[in-house]
Amino acid sequence: MKKPNALLEDLKPLLPAIAARADQAERARSVPAENIALLKGIGLHRALQPRHYGGLEISLAQFAECIAALAGACASTAWAMSLLCTHSHQLAMFPARLQDEIWGRDPDATASSSIAPFGRTEEVDGGVRFSGEMGWSSGCDHAEWAIMGFRRANGDGGQDYCFAVLPRSDYQIRDDWYAAGLRASGSRTLIVDRAFVPEHRIQRARDMMEGTSAGFGLYPDSAIYFNPYRPYFASGFSTVSLGIAERMLEAFKDKTRHRVRAYTGAAVGAATPALMRLAESTHQVAAARALLEKSWEQIADYSARHQYPTRTELAFWRTNQGYAVKLCIQAVDRLMEAAGGGAWFDSNEMQRLFRDAHMTGAHAYTDYDVCAQILGRELMGLEPDPAMT
């Protein structure tokens, strides 16, 4: 197992090359294969994979530091790679039979996802027939498997939110990712037409949140699998936002330090408004980091102690991430407003940071209007609203 921060130290020398390909990545609307090869070369894709298959099983805090650093170089690469990694944590909660199918055959295999329950299924002997157009599958160009969401009738007359895992041979990828932000994440649509999914490749989301999934307890010595899947799965969204904001602080300083006003020749970098904007954004980003670090450490601690969080703790972990994203976007916006016209040229990374920052707040998980309602209800002792995702 790698020592603490060893993976981050391996990552740092790769960041300049990844940053240099950011424009190329945006034009391709997908993470460059060269980036994936570099990251797999240091084992980042194994960060949350079971040791049984050669994985590293590092803590969430260690993993998040890597993703934040990667986001400063290329947010799209960080977004896609974080999901390819966190899906391994989710797959470790499936039966051993599925894990053997995936990693027993290819220890380097990864999975993308489209987990909104839009899949259509019909019950057949031994499983389901799955169909659907499953969007937003970040990093799918580089994955061998995909996790897809659907609803399944249960014995109580209701429906369960479930996940189905399909191999690459069971779906096509539609090249339809044209977006203003995270352009290179390759979050394309997966097309499935009546693919057979056996029972051992299906799990209920609720079981993965309550420690009752088929894979629960497979790794009794693990420090990361005794925790609901969602805090790990969603950790990358806010972490990418943090990495973008931290990079924006540096980009603003670099641009403003030598900037002069075109009509007056005044030095912008020494002007009070620029200094005040930089100071306030720096405080906001530091506050976002502190809030996220607290959550990362708590999640890692609970996982290591094999203690399941309460509903209130889960609500705070979820909404802390949403609030941190809100802080990061505000910090980026404040600096972009005062960066001058040159910051809006395609050749300037600040406009890309601005676009990518806003995309991190567009995910259902980081929507702060939703997060505020979730936490507010919990603080008032009200039952969760099922309409809140």
Tab-separated table of N, CA, C and O in Angstrom, residues 325-386:
chain	number	residue	atom	x	y	z
A	325	VAL	N	-19.143	24.045	-3.027
A	325	VAL	CA	-19.205	24.377	-4.453
A	325	VAL	C	-19.743	25.791	-4.641
A	325	VAL	O	-19.226	26.567	-5.460
A	326	LYS	N	-20.758	26.156	-3.887
A	326	LYS	CA	-21.309	27.511	-3.970
A	326	LYS	C	-20.234	28.544	-3.645
A	326	LYS	O	-20.089	29.557	-4.356
A	327	LEU	N	-19.458	28.313	-2.600
A	327	LEU	CA	-18.386	29.230	-2.231
A	327	LEU	C	-17.340	29.334	-3.338
A	327	LEU	O	-16.862	30.431	-3.653
A	328	CYS	N	-16.982	28.202	-3.907
A	328	CYS	CA	-15.953	28.197	-4.957
A	328	CYS	C	-16.414	28.962	-6.192
A	328	CYS	O	-15.644	29.715	-6.796
A	329	ILE	N	-17.658	28.763	-6.585
A	329	ILE	CA	-18.182	29.474	-7.754
A	329	ILE	C	-18.219	30.974	-7.488
A	329	ILE	O	-17.845	31.781	-8.348
A	330	GLN	N	-18.643	31.365	-6.311
A	330	GLN	CA	-18.664	32.789	-5.979
A	330	GLN	C	-17.261	33.386	-6.027
A	330	GLN	O	-17.068	34.507	-6.519
A	331	ALA	N	-16.284	32.633	-5.529
A	331	ALA	CA	-14.902	33.118	-5.529
A	331	ALA	C	-14.384	33.284	-6.958
A	331	ALA	O	-13.714	34.276	-7.281
A	332	VAL	N	-14.691	32.329	-7.814
A	332	VAL	CA	-14.274	32.403	-9.215
A	332	VAL	C	-14.959	33.572	-9.912
A	332	VAL	O	-14.321	34.341	-10.652
A	333	ASP	N	-16.246	33.743	-9.685
A	333	ASP	CA	-16.993	34.820	-10.339
A	333	ASP	C	-16.429	36.191	-9.966
A	333	ASP	O	-16.301	37.078	-10.826
A	334	ARG	N	-16.112	36.368	-8.704
A	334	ARG	CA	-15.602	37.663	-8.239
A	334	ARG	C	-14.319	38.041	-8.970
A	334	ARG	O	-14.102	39.208	-9.317
A	335	LEU	N	-13.464	37.058	-9.192
A	335	LEU	CA	-12.201	37.329	-9.875
A	335	LEU	C	-12.404	37.514	-11.371
A	335	LEU	O	-11.784	38.387	-11.982
A	336	MET	N	-13.289	36.733	-11.953
A	336	MET	CA	-13.516	36.848	-13.392
A	336	MET	C	-14.115	38.199	-13.751
A	336	MET	O	-13.801	38.774	-14.808
A	337	GLU	N	-14.948	38.724	-12.876
A	337	GLU	CA	-15.567	40.024	-13.127
A	337	GLU	C	-14.523	41.135	-13.276
A	337	GLU	O	-14.766	42.139	-13.961
A	338	ALA	N	-13.360	40.954	-12.624
A	338	ALA	CA	-12.342	42.012	-12.621
A	338	ALA	C	-11.084	41.621	-13.388
A	338	ALA	O	-10.058	42.281	-13.276
A	339	ALA	N	-11.176	40.568	-14.201
A	339	ALA	CA	-9.983	40.065	-14.889
A	339	ALA	C	-9.722	40.753	-16.216
A	339	ALA	O	-8.671	40.539	-16.838
A	340	GLY	N	-10.661	41.554	-16.699
A	340	GLY	CA	-10.456	42.269	-17.946
A	340	GLY	C	-10.863	41.468	-19.167
A	340	GLY	O	-11.071	40.244	-19.114
A	341	GLY	N	-10.951	42.149	-20.288
A	341	GLY	CA	-11.404	41.512	-21.520
A	341	GLY	C	-10.505	40.396	-21.997
A	341	GLY	O	-10.971	39.424	-22.610
A	342	GLY	N	-9.203	40.510	-21.735
A	342	GLY	CA	-8.287	39.471	-22.191
A	342	GLY	C	-8.555	38.109	-21.588
A	342	GLY	O	-8.199	37.078	-22.176
A	343	ALA	N	-9.188	38.089	-20.421
A	343	ALA	CA	-9.483	36.810	-19.758
A	343	ALA	C	-10.543	36.007	-20.503
A	343	ALA	O	-10.698	34.812	-20.256
A	344	TRP	N	-11.265	36.656	-21.416
A	344	TRP	CA	-12.346	35.983	-22.126
A	344	TRP	C	-11.907	35.390	-23.459
A	344	TRP	O	-12.710	34.750	-24.141
A	345	PHE	N	-10.662	35.557	-23.824
A	345	PHE	CA	-10.165	34.915	-25.035
A	345	PHE	C	-10.047	33.406	-24.810
A	345	PHE	O	-9.700	32.952	-23.715
A	346	ASP	N	-10.316	32.642	-25.864
A	346	ASP	CA	-10.218	31.192	-25.748
A	346	ASP	C	-8.825	30.748	-25.307
A	346	ASP	O	-8.670	29.692	-24.694
A	347	SER	N	-7.827	31.540	-25.619
A	347	SER	CA	-6.454	31.183	-25.277
A	347	SER	C	-6.123	31.407	-23.804
A	347	SER	O	-5.058	30.982	-23.332
A	348	ASN	N	-7.019	32.045	-23.058
A	348	ASN	CA	-6.776	32.324	-21.643
A	348	ASN	C	-7.491	31.281	-20.787
A	348	ASN	O	-8.703	31.091	-20.920
A	349	GLU	N	-6.771	30.644	-19.910
A	349	GLU	CA	-7.377	29.568	-19.124
A	349	GLU	C	-8.442	30.067	-18.154
A	349	GLU	O	-9.288	29.282	-17.701
A	350	MET	N	-8.460	31.362	-17.857
A	350	MET	CA	-9.421	31.849	-16.881
A	350	MET	C	-10.862	31.660	-17.350
A	350	MET	O	-11.746	31.343	-16.550
A	351	GLN	N	-11.111	31.857	-18.648
A	351	GLN	CA	-12.472	31.658	-19.127
A	351	GLN	C	-12.880	30.183	-19.031
A	351	GLN	O	-14.044	29.864	-18.777
A	352	ARG	N	-11.914	29.284	-19.207
A	352	ARG	CA	-12.221	27.858	-19.054
A	352	ARG	C	-12.498	27.521	-17.588
A	352	ARG	O	-13.424	26.761	-17.276
A	353	LEU	N	-11.705	28.089	-16.682
A	353	LEU	CA	-11.939	27.879	-15.260
A	353	LEU	C	-13.318	28.394	-14.850
A	353	LEU	O	-14.036	27.744	-14.072
A	354	PHE	N	-13.691	29.542	-15.393
A	354	PHE	CA	-15.008	30.120	-15.110
A	354	PHE	C	-16.122	29.182	-15.585
A	354	PHE	O	-17.067	28.875	-14.846
A	355	ARG	N	-16.017	28.703	-16.814
A	355	ARG	CA	-17.053	27.815	-17.359
A	355	ARG	C	-17.115	26.511	-16.580
A	355	ARG	O	-18.209	26.010	-16.245
A	356	ASP	N	-15.951	25.948	-16.310
A	356	ASP	CA	-15.919	24.661	-15.607
A	356	ASP	C	-16.437	24.785	-14.178
A	356	ASP	O	-17.106	23.879	-13.665
A	357	ALA	N	-16.122	25.911	-13.528
A	357	ALA	CA	-16.598	26.113	-12.158
A	357	ALA	C	-18.121	26.065	-12.101
A	357	ALA	O	-18.716	25.409	-11.232
A	358	HIS	N	-18.758	26.742	-13.045
A	358	HIS	CA	-20.227	26.763	-13.034
A	358	HIS	C	-20.807	25.386	-13.334
A	358	HIS	O	-21.871	25.032	-12.811
A	359	MET	N	-20.125	24.608	-14.127
A	359	MET	CA	-20.624	23.261	-14.422
A	359	MET	C	-20.594	22.386	-13.169
A	359	MET	O	-21.458	21.515	-12.996
A	360	THR	N	-19.638	22.600	-12.273
A	360	THR	CA	-19.594	21.785	-11.050
A	360	THR	C	-20.805	22.039	-10.161
A	360	THR	O	-21.157	21.189	-9.334
A	361	GLY	N	-21.435	23.193	-10.322
A	361	GLY	CA	-22.624	23.485	-9.540
A	361	GLY	C	-23.912	23.087	-10.218
A	361	GLY	O	-24.998	23.259	-9.651
A	362	ALA	N	-23.820	22.542	-11.422
A	362	ALA	CA	-25.016	22.173	-12.179
A	362	ALA	C	-25.467	20.746	-11.915
A	362	ALA	O	-26.554	20.347	-12.344
A	363	HIS	N	-24.638	19.953	-11.240
A	363	HIS	CA	-25.006	18.568	-10.959
A	363	HIS	C	-26.110	18.523	-9.902
A	363	HIS	O	-26.173	19.375	-9.008
A	364	ALA	N	-26.985	17.541	-9.999
A	364	ALA	CA	-28.088	17.417	-9.043
A	364	ALA	C	-27.576	17.321	-7.605
A	364	ALA	O	-28.220	17.830	-6.677
A	365	TYR	N	-26.439	16.697	-7.419
A	365	TYR	CA	-25.905	16.500	-6.072
A	365	TYR	C	-25.399	17.798	-5.461
A	365	TYR	O	-25.420	17.968	-4.242
A	366	THR	N	-24.931	18.728	-6.294
A	366	THR	CA	-24.347	19.957	-5.771
A	366	THR	C	-25.280	21.162	-5.877
A	366	THR	O	-24.884	22.276	-5.544
A	367	ASP	N	-26.501	20.959	-6.324
A	367	ASP	CA	-27.493	22.024	-6.412
A	367	ASP	C	-27.784	22.517	-4.994
A	367	ASP	O	-28.410	21.811	-4.192
A	368	TYR	N	-27.346	23.740	-4.671
A	368	TYR	CA	-27.466	24.164	-3.277
A	368	TYR	C	-28.904	24.467	-2.871
A	368	TYR	O	-29.243	24.384	-1.689
A	369	ASP	N	-29.763	24.802	-3.797
A	369	ASP	CA	-31.180	24.962	-3.453
A	369	ASP	C	-31.729	23.654	-2.879
A	369	ASP	O	-32.507	23.648	-1.915
A	370	VAL	N	-31.333	22.544	-3.480
A	370	VAL	CA	-31.743	21.234	-2.976
A	370	VAL	C	-31.051	20.939	-1.651
A	370	VAL	O	-31.680	20.497	-0.681
A	371	CYS	N	-29.747	21.186	-1.601
A	371	CYS	CA	-28.986	20.890	-0.386
A	371	CYS	C	-29.520	21.655	0.818
A	371	CYS	O	-29.633	21.108	1.929
A	372	ALA	N	-29.856	22.929	0.635
A	372	ALA	CA	-30.358	23.738	1.742
A	372	ALA	C	-31.675	23.181	2.281
A	372	ALA	O	-31.916	23.181	3.499
A	373	GLN	N	-32.530	22.698	1.389
A	373	GLN	CA	-33.789	22.113	1.839
A	373	GLN	C	-33.555	20.820	2.608
A	373	GLN	O	-34.200	20.553	3.622
A	374	ILE	N	-32.620	20.006	2.112
A	374	ILE	CA	-32.311	18.746	2.794
A	374	ILE	C	-31.816	19.008	4.207
A	374	ILE	O	-32.287	18.402	5.185
A	375	LEU	N	-30.854	19.917	4.342
A	375	LEU	CA	-30.297	20.185	5.668
A	375	LEU	C	-31.315	20.895	6.557
A	375	LEU	O	-31.428	20.580	7.755
A	376	GLY	N	-32.061	21.832	6.008
A	376	GLY	CA	-33.059	22.541	6.803
A	376	GLY	C	-34.086	21.596	7.406
A	376	GLY	O	-34.443	21.713	8.587
A	377	ARG	N	-34.580	20.646	6.610
A	377	ARG	CA	-35.545	19.676	7.121
A	377	ARG	C	-34.919	18.822	8.218
A	377	ARG	O	-35.559	18.539	9.235
A	378	GLU	N	-33.675	18.420	8.016
A	378	GLU	CA	-33.010	17.590	9.021
A	378	GLU	C	-32.809	18.367	10.322
A	378	GLU	O	-33.016	17.839	11.423
A	379	LEU	N	-32.416	19.620	10.227
A	379	LEU	CA	-32.195	20.440	11.417
A	379	LEU	C	-33.489	20.677	12.200
A	379	LEU	O	-33.464	20.842	13.425
A	380	MET	N	-34.618	20.695	11.497
A	380	MET	CA	-35.912	20.906	12.141
A	380	MET	C	-36.593	19.597	12.551
A	380	MET	O	-37.722	19.594	13.021
A	381	GLY	N	-35.915	18.478	12.351
A	381	GLY	CA	-36.466	17.198	12.759
A	381	GLY	C	-37.565	16.684	11.869
A	381	GLY	O	-38.359	15.831	12.278
A	382	LEU	N	-37.632	17.180	10.624
A	382	LEU	CA	-38.636	16.726	9.673
A	382	LEU	C	-38.129	15.528	8.889
A	382	LEU	O	-36.925	15.365	8.699
A	383	GLU	N	-39.042	14.716	8.412
A	383	GLU	CA	-38.662	13.581	7.581
A	383	GLU	C	-38.123	14.082	6.240
A	383	GLU	O	-38.561	15.122	5.739
A	384	PRO	N	-37.181	13.357	5.639
A	384	PRO	CA	-36.657	13.767	4.334
A	384	PRO	C	-37.767	13.847	3.294
A	384	PRO	O	-38.706	13.061	3.306
A	385	ASP	N	-37.656	14.816	2.409
A	385	ASP	CA	-38.612	14.969	1.314
A	385	ASP	C	-38.159	14.080	0.162
A	385	ASP	O	-37.080	14.275	-0.382
A	386	PRO	N	-38.945	13.082	-0.215
A	386	PRO	CA	-38.533	12.185	-1.305
A	386	PRO	C	-38.355	12.884	-2.637
A	386	PRO	O	-37.730	12.345	-3.545
